mmCIF file of N, CA and C in Angstrom:
data_model
loop_
_atom_site.group_PDB
_atom_site.id
_atom_site.type_symbol
_atom_site.label_atom_id
_atom_site.label_comp_id
_atom_site.label_asym_id
_atom_site.label_seq_id
_atom_site.Cartn_x
_atom_site.Cartn_y
_atom_site.Cartn_z
ATOM 1 N N MET A 1 25.941 190.238 4.574
ATOM 2 C CA MET A 1 26.705 189.358 3.732
ATOM 3 C C MET A 1 25.743 188.366 3.077
ATOM 4 N N LEU A 2 25.941 188.102 1.836
ATOM 5 C CA LEU A 2 25.162 187.117 1.095
ATOM 6 C C LEU A 2 26.087 185.931 0.850
ATOM 7 N N VAL A 3 25.719 184.768 1.436
ATOM 8 C CA VAL A 3 26.592 183.601 1.422
ATOM 9 C C VAL A 3 25.835 182.394 0.891
ATOM 10 N N GLU A 4 26.478 181.604 0.067
ATOM 11 C CA GLU A 4 25.910 180.356 -0.430
ATOM 12 C C GLU A 4 26.048 179.324 0.687
ATOM 13 N N CYS A 5 24.956 178.647 1.019
ATOM 14 C CA CYS A 5 24.951 177.757 2.190
ATOM 15 C C CYS A 5 25.894 176.561 2.069
ATOM 16 N N ALA A 6 25.855 175.821 0.993
ATOM 17 C CA ALA A 6 26.638 174.592 0.894
ATOM 18 C C ALA A 6 28.138 174.854 0.869
ATOM 19 N N THR A 7 28.581 175.791 0.047
ATOM 20 C CA THR A 7 30.019 176.038 -0.111
ATOM 21 C C THR A 7 30.536 177.159 0.776
ATOM 22 N N HIS A 8 29.626 177.953 1.329
ATOM 23 C CA HIS A 8 29.955 179.150 2.109
ATOM 24 C C HIS A 8 30.653 180.210 1.259
ATOM 25 N N ALA A 9 30.485 180.118 -0.048
ATOM 26 C CA ALA A 9 31.054 181.131 -0.943
ATOM 27 C C ALA A 9 30.360 182.466 -0.693
ATOM 28 N N ILE A 10 31.131 183.515 -0.605
ATOM 29 C CA ILE A 10 30.582 184.857 -0.391
ATOM 30 C C ILE A 10 30.173 185.423 -1.745
ATOM 31 N N LEU A 11 28.870 185.696 -1.893
ATOM 32 C CA LEU A 11 28.339 186.231 -3.138
ATOM 33 C C LEU A 11 28.338 187.749 -3.141
ATOM 34 N N GLY A 12 28.369 188.342 -1.964
ATOM 35 C CA GLY A 12 28.387 189.797 -1.858
ATOM 36 C C GLY A 12 28.445 190.202 -0.395
ATOM 37 N N ALA A 13 28.956 191.401 -0.153
ATOM 38 C CA ALA A 13 29.030 191.909 1.220
ATOM 39 C C ALA A 13 28.964 193.429 1.191
ATOM 40 N N CYS A 14 28.416 193.994 2.250
ATOM 41 C CA CYS A 14 28.375 195.444 2.436
ATOM 42 C C CYS A 14 28.866 195.736 3.845
ATOM 43 N N ILE A 15 29.682 196.739 3.975
ATOM 44 C CA ILE A 15 30.236 197.098 5.268
ATOM 45 C C ILE A 15 29.774 198.501 5.617
ATOM 46 N N GLY A 16 29.400 198.684 6.877
ATOM 47 C CA GLY A 16 28.954 199.994 7.334
ATOM 48 C C GLY A 16 29.087 200.098 8.837
ATOM 49 N N ALA A 17 28.709 201.218 9.375
ATOM 50 C CA ALA A 17 28.781 201.442 10.815
ATOM 51 C C ALA A 17 27.877 200.468 11.551
ATOM 52 N N CYS A 18 28.293 200.048 12.756
ATOM 53 C CA CYS A 18 27.494 199.071 13.498
ATOM 54 C C CYS A 18 26.150 199.647 13.929
ATOM 55 N N ALA A 19 26.033 200.964 13.987
ATOM 56 C CA ALA A 19 24.762 201.580 14.372
ATOM 57 C C ALA A 19 23.789 201.677 13.196
ATOM 58 N N ARG A 20 24.244 201.384 12.003
ATOM 59 C CA ARG A 20 23.397 201.486 10.815
ATOM 60 C C ARG A 20 22.452 200.300 10.734
ATOM 61 N N GLU A 21 21.232 200.554 10.308
ATOM 62 C CA GLU A 21 20.252 199.485 10.182
ATOM 63 C C GLU A 21 20.725 198.460 9.154
ATOM 64 N N GLU A 22 20.656 197.174 9.533
ATOM 65 C CA GLU A 22 21.161 196.112 8.667
ATOM 66 C C GLU A 22 20.532 196.121 7.281
ATOM 67 N N PHE A 23 19.216 196.319 7.212
ATOM 68 C CA PHE A 23 18.574 196.205 5.905
ATOM 69 C C PHE A 23 19.027 197.303 4.953
ATOM 70 N N LYS A 24 19.355 198.481 5.465
ATOM 71 C CA LYS A 24 19.849 199.544 4.582
ATOM 72 C C LYS A 24 21.146 199.113 3.913
ATOM 73 N N LEU A 25 21.974 198.386 4.632
ATOM 74 C CA LEU A 25 23.200 197.854 4.032
ATOM 75 C C LEU A 25 22.878 196.719 3.073
ATOM 76 N N CYS A 26 22.030 195.814 3.507
ATOM 77 C CA CYS A 26 21.731 194.630 2.704
ATOM 78 C C CYS A 26 20.934 194.938 1.448
ATOM 79 N N LYS A 27 20.256 196.067 1.440
ATOM 80 C CA LYS A 27 19.496 196.455 0.251
ATOM 81 C C LYS A 27 20.396 196.493 -0.985
ATOM 82 N N ARG A 28 21.657 196.837 -0.767
ATOM 83 C CA ARG A 28 22.616 196.875 -1.876
ATOM 84 C C ARG A 28 22.949 195.480 -2.402
ATOM 85 N N LEU A 29 22.624 194.449 -1.619
ATOM 86 C CA LEU A 29 22.893 193.072 -2.048
ATOM 87 C C LEU A 29 21.750 192.470 -2.850
ATOM 88 N N LEU A 30 20.578 193.081 -2.801
ATOM 89 C CA LEU A 30 19.411 192.520 -3.486
ATOM 90 C C LEU A 30 19.659 192.241 -4.969
ATOM 91 N N PRO A 31 20.369 193.099 -5.706
ATOM 92 C CA PRO A 31 20.603 192.796 -7.123
ATOM 93 C C PRO A 31 21.386 191.498 -7.361
ATOM 94 N N LYS A 32 22.010 190.958 -6.332
ATOM 95 C CA LYS A 32 22.760 189.709 -6.481
ATOM 96 C C LYS A 32 21.853 188.478 -6.360
ATOM 97 N N LEU A 33 20.613 188.677 -5.909
ATOM 98 C CA LEU A 33 19.652 187.572 -5.823
ATOM 99 C C LEU A 33 19.004 187.345 -7.184
ATOM 100 N N ASP A 34 18.606 186.098 -7.435
ATOM 101 C CA ASP A 34 17.873 185.816 -8.667
ATOM 102 C C ASP A 34 16.904 184.664 -8.448
ATOM 103 N N ALA A 35 16.169 184.317 -9.470
ATOM 104 C CA ALA A 35 15.098 183.321 -9.371
ATOM 105 C C ALA A 35 15.591 181.914 -9.056
ATOM 106 N N SER A 36 16.881 181.662 -9.144
ATOM 107 C CA SER A 36 17.401 180.329 -8.829
ATOM 108 C C SER A 36 17.718 180.171 -7.346
ATOM 109 N N MET A 37 17.455 181.216 -6.548
ATOM 110 C CA MET A 37 17.904 181.226 -5.154
ATOM 111 C C MET A 37 16.765 181.170 -4.142
ATOM 112 N N LEU A 38 17.102 180.650 -2.974
ATOM 113 C CA LEU A 38 16.261 180.720 -1.790
ATOM 114 C C LEU A 38 17.017 181.596 -0.799
ATOM 115 N N CYS A 39 16.447 182.723 -0.430
ATOM 116 C CA CYS A 39 17.088 183.673 0.474
ATOM 117 C C CYS A 39 16.561 183.464 1.893
ATOM 118 N N LEU A 40 17.452 183.075 2.801
ATOM 119 C CA LEU A 40 17.118 182.926 4.213
ATOM 120 C C LEU A 40 17.516 184.210 4.925
ATOM 121 N N ALA A 41 16.679 184.702 5.815
ATOM 122 C CA ALA A 41 17.012 185.925 6.542
ATOM 123 C C ALA A 41 16.462 185.856 7.957
ATOM 124 N N ASP A 42 17.127 186.557 8.854
ATOM 125 C CA ASP A 42 16.712 186.596 10.254
ATOM 126 C C ASP A 42 15.584 187.589 10.440
ATOM 127 N N ARG A 43 15.023 187.631 11.637
ATOM 128 C CA ARG A 43 13.833 188.437 11.913
ATOM 129 C C ARG A 43 14.042 189.937 11.767
ATOM 130 N N GLY A 44 15.265 190.418 11.740
ATOM 131 C CA GLY A 44 15.522 191.835 11.554
ATOM 132 C C GLY A 44 15.162 192.338 10.158
ATOM 133 N N PHE A 45 14.916 191.428 9.234
ATOM 134 C CA PHE A 45 14.611 191.808 7.853
ATOM 135 C C PHE A 45 13.133 191.765 7.540
ATOM 136 N N ARG A 46 12.328 191.430 8.521
ATOM 137 C CA ARG A 46 10.897 191.277 8.281
ATOM 138 C C ARG A 46 10.259 192.614 7.933
ATOM 139 N N GLY A 47 9.084 192.535 7.375
ATOM 140 C CA GLY A 47 8.324 193.726 7.041
ATOM 141 C C GLY A 47 7.906 193.732 5.587
ATOM 142 N N HIS A 48 6.795 194.387 5.337
ATOM 143 C CA HIS A 48 6.188 194.408 4.008
ATOM 144 C C HIS A 48 7.135 194.960 2.938
ATOM 145 N N SER A 49 7.661 196.152 3.130
ATOM 146 C CA SER A 49 8.483 196.778 2.084
ATOM 147 C C SER A 49 9.748 195.981 1.817
ATOM 148 N N ARG A 50 10.315 195.400 2.846
ATOM 149 C CA ARG A 50 11.529 194.603 2.678
ATOM 150 C C ARG A 50 11.234 193.312 1.934
ATOM 151 N N TRP A 51 10.106 192.690 2.278
ATOM 152 C CA TRP A 51 9.698 191.458 1.596
ATOM 153 C C TRP A 51 9.464 191.740 0.114
ATOM 154 N N VAL A 52 8.737 192.795 -0.171
ATOM 155 C CA VAL A 52 8.418 193.141 -1.560
ATOM 156 C C VAL A 52 9.702 193.407 -2.349
ATOM 157 N N ALA A 53 10.636 194.148 -1.761
ATOM 158 C CA ALA A 53 11.897 194.466 -2.449
ATOM 159 C C ALA A 53 12.704 193.203 -2.736
ATOM 160 N N ALA A 54 12.796 192.305 -1.766
ATOM 161 C CA ALA A 54 13.565 191.073 -1.964
ATOM 162 C C ALA A 54 12.858 190.123 -2.922
ATOM 163 N N ARG A 55 11.548 190.042 -2.825
ATOM 164 C CA ARG A 55 10.791 189.141 -3.697
ATOM 165 C C ARG A 55 10.843 189.594 -5.153
ATOM 166 N N ALA A 56 10.983 190.886 -5.367
ATOM 167 C CA ALA A 56 11.055 191.430 -6.730
ATOM 168 C C ALA A 56 12.287 190.924 -7.482
ATOM 169 N N THR A 57 13.266 190.376 -6.774
ATOM 170 C CA THR A 57 14.463 189.835 -7.426
ATOM 171 C C THR A 57 14.176 188.499 -8.094
ATOM 172 N N GLY A 58 13.035 187.880 -7.749
ATOM 173 C CA GLY A 58 12.696 186.560 -8.267
ATOM 174 C C GLY A 58 13.073 185.446 -7.305
ATOM 175 N N ALA A 59 13.894 185.744 -6.319
ATOM 176 C CA ALA A 59 14.306 184.723 -5.346
ATOM 177 C C ALA A 59 13.120 184.319 -4.475
ATOM 178 N N GLU A 60 13.126 183.068 -4.035
ATOM 179 C CA GLU A 60 12.163 182.617 -3.033
ATOM 180 C C GLU A 60 12.691 183.072 -1.681
ATOM 181 N N LEU A 61 11.800 183.327 -0.736
ATOM 182 C CA LEU A 61 12.206 183.855 0.560
ATOM 183 C C LEU A 61 11.754 182.940 1.690
ATOM 184 N N LEU A 62 12.616 182.758 2.668
ATOM 185 C CA LEU A 62 12.298 182.053 3.895
ATOM 186 C C LEU A 62 12.881 182.898 5.014
ATOM 187 N N TRP A 63 12.024 183.683 5.636
ATOM 188 C CA TRP A 63 12.474 184.658 6.629
ATOM 189 C C TRP A 63 11.851 184.381 7.979
ATOM 190 N N ARG A 64 12.664 184.513 8.993
ATOM 191 C CA ARG A 64 12.191 184.363 10.371
ATOM 192 C C ARG A 64 11.409 185.620 10.754
ATOM 193 N N ALA A 65 10.326 185.433 11.481
ATOM 194 C CA ALA A 65 9.514 186.565 11.943
ATOM 195 C C ALA A 65 9.624 186.677 13.463
ATOM 196 N N ARG A 66 9.394 187.846 13.972
ATOM 197 C CA ARG A 66 9.378 188.027 15.430
ATOM 198 C C ARG A 66 8.134 187.365 15.996
ATOM 199 N N THR A 67 8.228 186.891 17.213
ATOM 200 C CA THR A 67 7.071 186.260 17.843
ATOM 201 C C THR A 67 5.952 187.257 18.075
ATOM 202 N N THR A 68 6.270 188.546 18.095
ATOM 203 C CA THR A 68 5.254 189.573 18.309
ATOM 204 C C THR A 68 4.589 190.024 17.012
ATOM 205 N N GLN A 69 5.101 189.576 15.871
ATOM 206 C CA GLN A 69 4.505 189.972 14.594
ATOM 207 C C GLN A 69 3.161 189.278 14.416
ATOM 208 N N ILE A 70 2.142 190.051 14.100
ATOM 209 C CA ILE A 70 0.803 189.496 13.929
ATOM 210 C C ILE A 70 0.631 189.009 12.496
ATOM 211 N N LEU A 71 0.496 187.712 12.345
ATOM 212 C CA LEU A 71 0.260 187.088 11.044
ATOM 213 C C LEU A 71 -1.004 186.238 11.186
ATOM 214 N N THR A 72 -2.131 186.847 10.942
ATOM 215 C CA THR A 72 -3.429 186.205 11.121
ATOM 216 C C THR A 72 -3.653 185.145 10.046
ATOM 217 N N PRO A 73 -3.972 183.909 10.449
ATOM 218 C CA PRO A 73 -4.223 182.860 9.451
ATOM 219 C C PRO A 73 -5.412 183.207 8.543
ATOM 220 N N GLN A 74 -5.206 183.091 7.245
ATOM 221 C CA GLN A 74 -6.261 183.273 6.259
ATOM 222 C C GLN A 74 -6.764 181.921 5.776
ATOM 223 N N ALA A 75 -5.837 180.961 5.692
ATOM 224 C CA ALA A 75 -6.177 179.599 5.272
ATOM 225 C C ALA A 75 -5.134 178.660 5.864
ATOM 226 N N VAL A 76 -5.600 177.602 6.536
ATOM 227 C CA VAL A 76 -4.688 176.618 7.118
ATOM 228 C C VAL A 76 -4.426 175.536 6.074
ATOM 229 N N LEU A 77 -3.152 175.186 5.911
ATOM 230 C CA LEU A 77 -2.737 174.187 4.928
ATOM 231 C C LEU A 77 -2.615 172.817 5.591
ATOM 232 N N PRO A 78 -2.599 171.721 4.812
ATOM 233 C CA PRO A 78 -2.585 170.369 5.383
ATOM 234 C C PRO A 78 -1.440 170.102 6.368
ATOM 235 N N ASP A 79 -0.294 170.774 6.217
ATOM 236 C CA ASP A 79 0.832 170.546 7.126
ATOM 237 C C ASP A 79 0.793 171.471 8.348
ATOM 238 N N ASN A 80 -0.329 172.148 8.557
ATOM 239 C CA ASN A 80 -0.554 173.103 9.648
ATOM 240 C C ASN A 80 0.188 174.421 9.481
ATOM 241 N N SER A 81 0.872 174.627 8.370
ATOM 242 C CA SER A 81 1.340 175.966 8.063
ATOM 243 C C SER A 81 0.097 176.727 7.605
ATOM 244 N N PHE A 82 0.204 178.027 7.430
ATOM 245 C CA PHE A 82 -0.977 178.764 6.998
ATOM 246 C C PHE A 82 -0.599 179.952 6.132
ATOM 247 N N LEU A 83 -1.575 180.425 5.382
ATOM 248 C CA LEU A 83 -1.396 181.616 4.566
ATOM 249 C C LEU A 83 -1.848 182.821 5.368
ATOM 250 N N SER A 84 -1.106 183.916 5.232
ATOM 251 C CA SER A 84 -1.431 185.155 5.915
ATOM 252 C C SER A 84 -1.128 186.303 4.974
ATOM 253 N N GLN A 85 -1.324 187.513 5.450
ATOM 254 C CA GLN A 85 -1.087 188.707 4.644
ATOM 255 C C GLN A 85 -0.072 189.610 5.331
ATOM 256 N N LEU A 86 0.928 190.055 4.569
ATOM 257 C CA LEU A 86 1.817 191.125 5.019
ATOM 258 C C LEU A 86 1.254 192.403 4.436
ATOM 259 N N VAL A 87 1.021 193.382 5.282
ATOM 260 C CA VAL A 87 0.509 194.674 4.822
ATOM 261 C C VAL A 87 1.509 195.750 5.188
ATOM 262 N N PRO A 88 1.500 196.863 4.464
ATOM 263 C CA PRO A 88 2.404 197.966 4.831
ATOM 264 C C PRO A 88 2.179 198.362 6.288
ATOM 265 N N GLY A 89 3.241 198.774 6.960
ATOM 266 C CA GLY A 89 3.191 199.082 8.381
ATOM 267 C C GLY A 89 2.160 200.114 8.781
ATOM 268 N N THR A 90 1.803 201.010 7.888
ATOM 269 C CA THR A 90 0.843 202.052 8.237
ATOM 270 C C THR A 90 -0.598 201.648 7.974
ATOM 271 N N ALA A 91 -0.797 200.515 7.318
ATOM 272 C CA ALA A 91 -2.162 200.096 6.961
ATOM 273 C C ALA A 91 -2.769 199.246 8.064
ATOM 274 N N ARG A 92 -4.046 199.420 8.307
ATOM 275 C CA ARG A 92 -4.769 198.558 9.238
ATOM 276 C C ARG A 92 -5.070 197.239 8.543
ATOM 277 N N ARG A 93 -4.902 196.155 9.265
ATOM 278 C CA ARG A 93 -5.118 194.828 8.679
ATOM 279 C C ARG A 93 -6.510 194.663 8.093
ATOM 280 N N GLU A 94 -7.508 195.257 8.731
ATOM 281 C CA GLU A 94 -8.880 195.096 8.262
ATOM 282 C C GLU A 94 -9.092 195.745 6.893
ATOM 283 N N GLN A 95 -8.230 196.686 6.532
ATOM 284 C CA GLN A 95 -8.414 197.387 5.262
ATOM 285 C C GLN A 95 -8.035 196.526 4.061
ATOM 286 N N ARG A 96 -7.220 195.478 4.281
ATOM 287 C CA ARG A 96 -6.775 194.615 3.183
ATOM 288 C C ARG A 96 -6.351 195.440 1.967
ATOM 289 N N PRO A 97 -5.337 196.265 2.135
ATOM 290 C CA PRO A 97 -4.922 197.148 1.043
ATOM 291 C C PRO A 97 -4.459 196.362 -0.181
ATOM 292 N N SER A 98 -4.495 197.004 -1.300
ATOM 293 C CA SER A 98 -4.080 196.339 -2.532
ATOM 294 C C SER A 98 -2.596 195.970 -2.496
ATOM 295 N N GLN A 99 -1.835 196.565 -1.583
ATOM 296 C CA GLN A 99 -0.410 196.245 -1.479
ATOM 297 C C GLN A 99 -0.147 195.002 -0.640
ATOM 298 N N ALA A 100 -1.180 194.396 -0.074
ATOM 299 C CA ALA A 100 -1.000 193.211 0.765
ATOM 300 C C ALA A 100 -0.331 192.096 -0.033
ATOM 301 N N VAL A 101 0.533 191.357 0.637
ATOM 302 C CA VAL A 101 1.256 190.257 0.024
ATOM 303 C C VAL A 101 0.905 188.983 0.789
ATOM 304 N N THR A 102 0.526 187.941 0.064
ATOM 305 C CA THR A 102 0.235 186.660 0.701
ATOM 306 C C THR A 102 1.549 185.946 1.006
ATOM 307 N N VAL A 103 1.676 185.467 2.242
ATOM 308 C CA VAL A 103 2.861 184.722 2.667
ATOM 309 C C VAL A 103 2.425 183.419 3.325
ATOM 310 N N ARG A 104 3.291 182.435 3.275
ATOM 311 C CA ARG A 104 3.049 181.169 3.969
ATOM 312 C C ARG A 104 3.820 181.223 5.281
ATOM 313 N N VAL A 105 3.147 180.915 6.373
ATOM 314 C CA VAL A 105 3.750 180.974 7.698
ATOM 315 C C VAL A 105 3.944 179.558 8.219
ATOM 316 N N ILE A 106 5.164 179.252 8.640
ATOM 317 C CA ILE A 106 5.498 177.960 9.231
ATOM 318 C C ILE A 106 5.868 178.241 10.681
ATOM 319 N N ASP A 107 5.021 177.813 11.591
ATOM 320 C CA ASP A 107 5.235 178.061 13.017
ATOM 321 C C ASP A 107 6.092 176.940 13.587
ATOM 322 N N TYR A 108 7.206 177.295 14.238
ATOM 323 C CA TYR A 108 8.073 176.276 14.811
ATOM 324 C C TYR A 108 8.796 176.825 16.038
ATOM 325 N N GLU A 109 9.328 175.926 16.844
ATOM 326 C CA GLU A 109 10.154 176.282 17.989
ATOM 327 C C GLU A 109 11.381 175.391 17.981
ATOM 328 N N LEU A 110 12.514 175.982 18.335
ATOM 329 C CA LEU A 110 13.750 175.214 18.484
ATOM 330 C C LEU A 110 14.007 175.028 19.965
ATOM 331 N N ALA A 111 14.556 173.878 20.324
ATOM 332 C CA ALA A 111 14.896 173.645 21.719
ATOM 333 C C ALA A 111 16.279 174.238 22.001
ATOM 334 N N ASN A 112 16.467 174.758 23.214
ATOM 335 C CA ASN A 112 17.792 175.245 23.597
ATOM 336 C C ASN A 112 18.650 174.065 24.050
ATOM 337 N N ALA A 113 19.835 174.322 24.565
ATOM 338 C CA ALA A 113 20.753 173.259 24.954
ATOM 339 C C ALA A 113 20.182 172.356 26.045
ATOM 340 N N GLN A 114 19.253 172.897 26.850
ATOM 341 C CA GLN A 114 18.628 172.103 27.907
ATOM 342 C C GLN A 114 17.388 171.367 27.417
ATOM 343 N N GLY A 115 17.073 171.480 26.130
ATOM 344 C CA GLY A 115 15.903 170.816 25.564
ATOM 345 C C GLY A 115 14.605 171.563 25.774
ATOM 346 N N GLU A 116 14.680 172.806 26.271
ATOM 347 C CA GLU A 116 13.482 173.610 26.492
ATOM 348 C C GLU A 116 13.168 174.411 25.239
ATOM 349 N N PRO A 117 11.888 174.591 24.912
ATOM 350 C CA PRO A 117 11.530 175.369 23.719
ATOM 351 C C PRO A 117 11.984 176.821 23.836
ATOM 352 N N THR A 118 12.429 177.376 22.730
ATOM 353 C CA THR A 118 12.755 178.796 22.637
ATOM 354 C C THR A 118 11.944 179.391 21.510
ATOM 355 N N ALA A 119 11.812 180.697 21.480
ATOM 356 C CA ALA A 119 11.044 181.352 20.412
ATOM 357 C C ALA A 119 11.882 181.545 19.188
#
């Protein structure tokens, strides 16, 4: 589902079997994104091809990554975020393929109800 945050207006939705991969359904929503939008997505949407497809809409992206995803710092920024490279899943990071995409990584932790850090 593609939802506007402030008003909760539904901009688009796709329905499918619960066993179907979420991104295959959401791919049909990409044409509804445009350059005036910031698209927030959970860690299930991460990955080079998905990022490239969503970014091609012109929308800015802010996506959660899995804690196991390797995002090697290329340059540390003044706020301690850093630039890294997303590469296609089959490419070795050392190869720096021409398809690599530069992303900004913001490392953070949220506390759970007991005030303990969670990933």
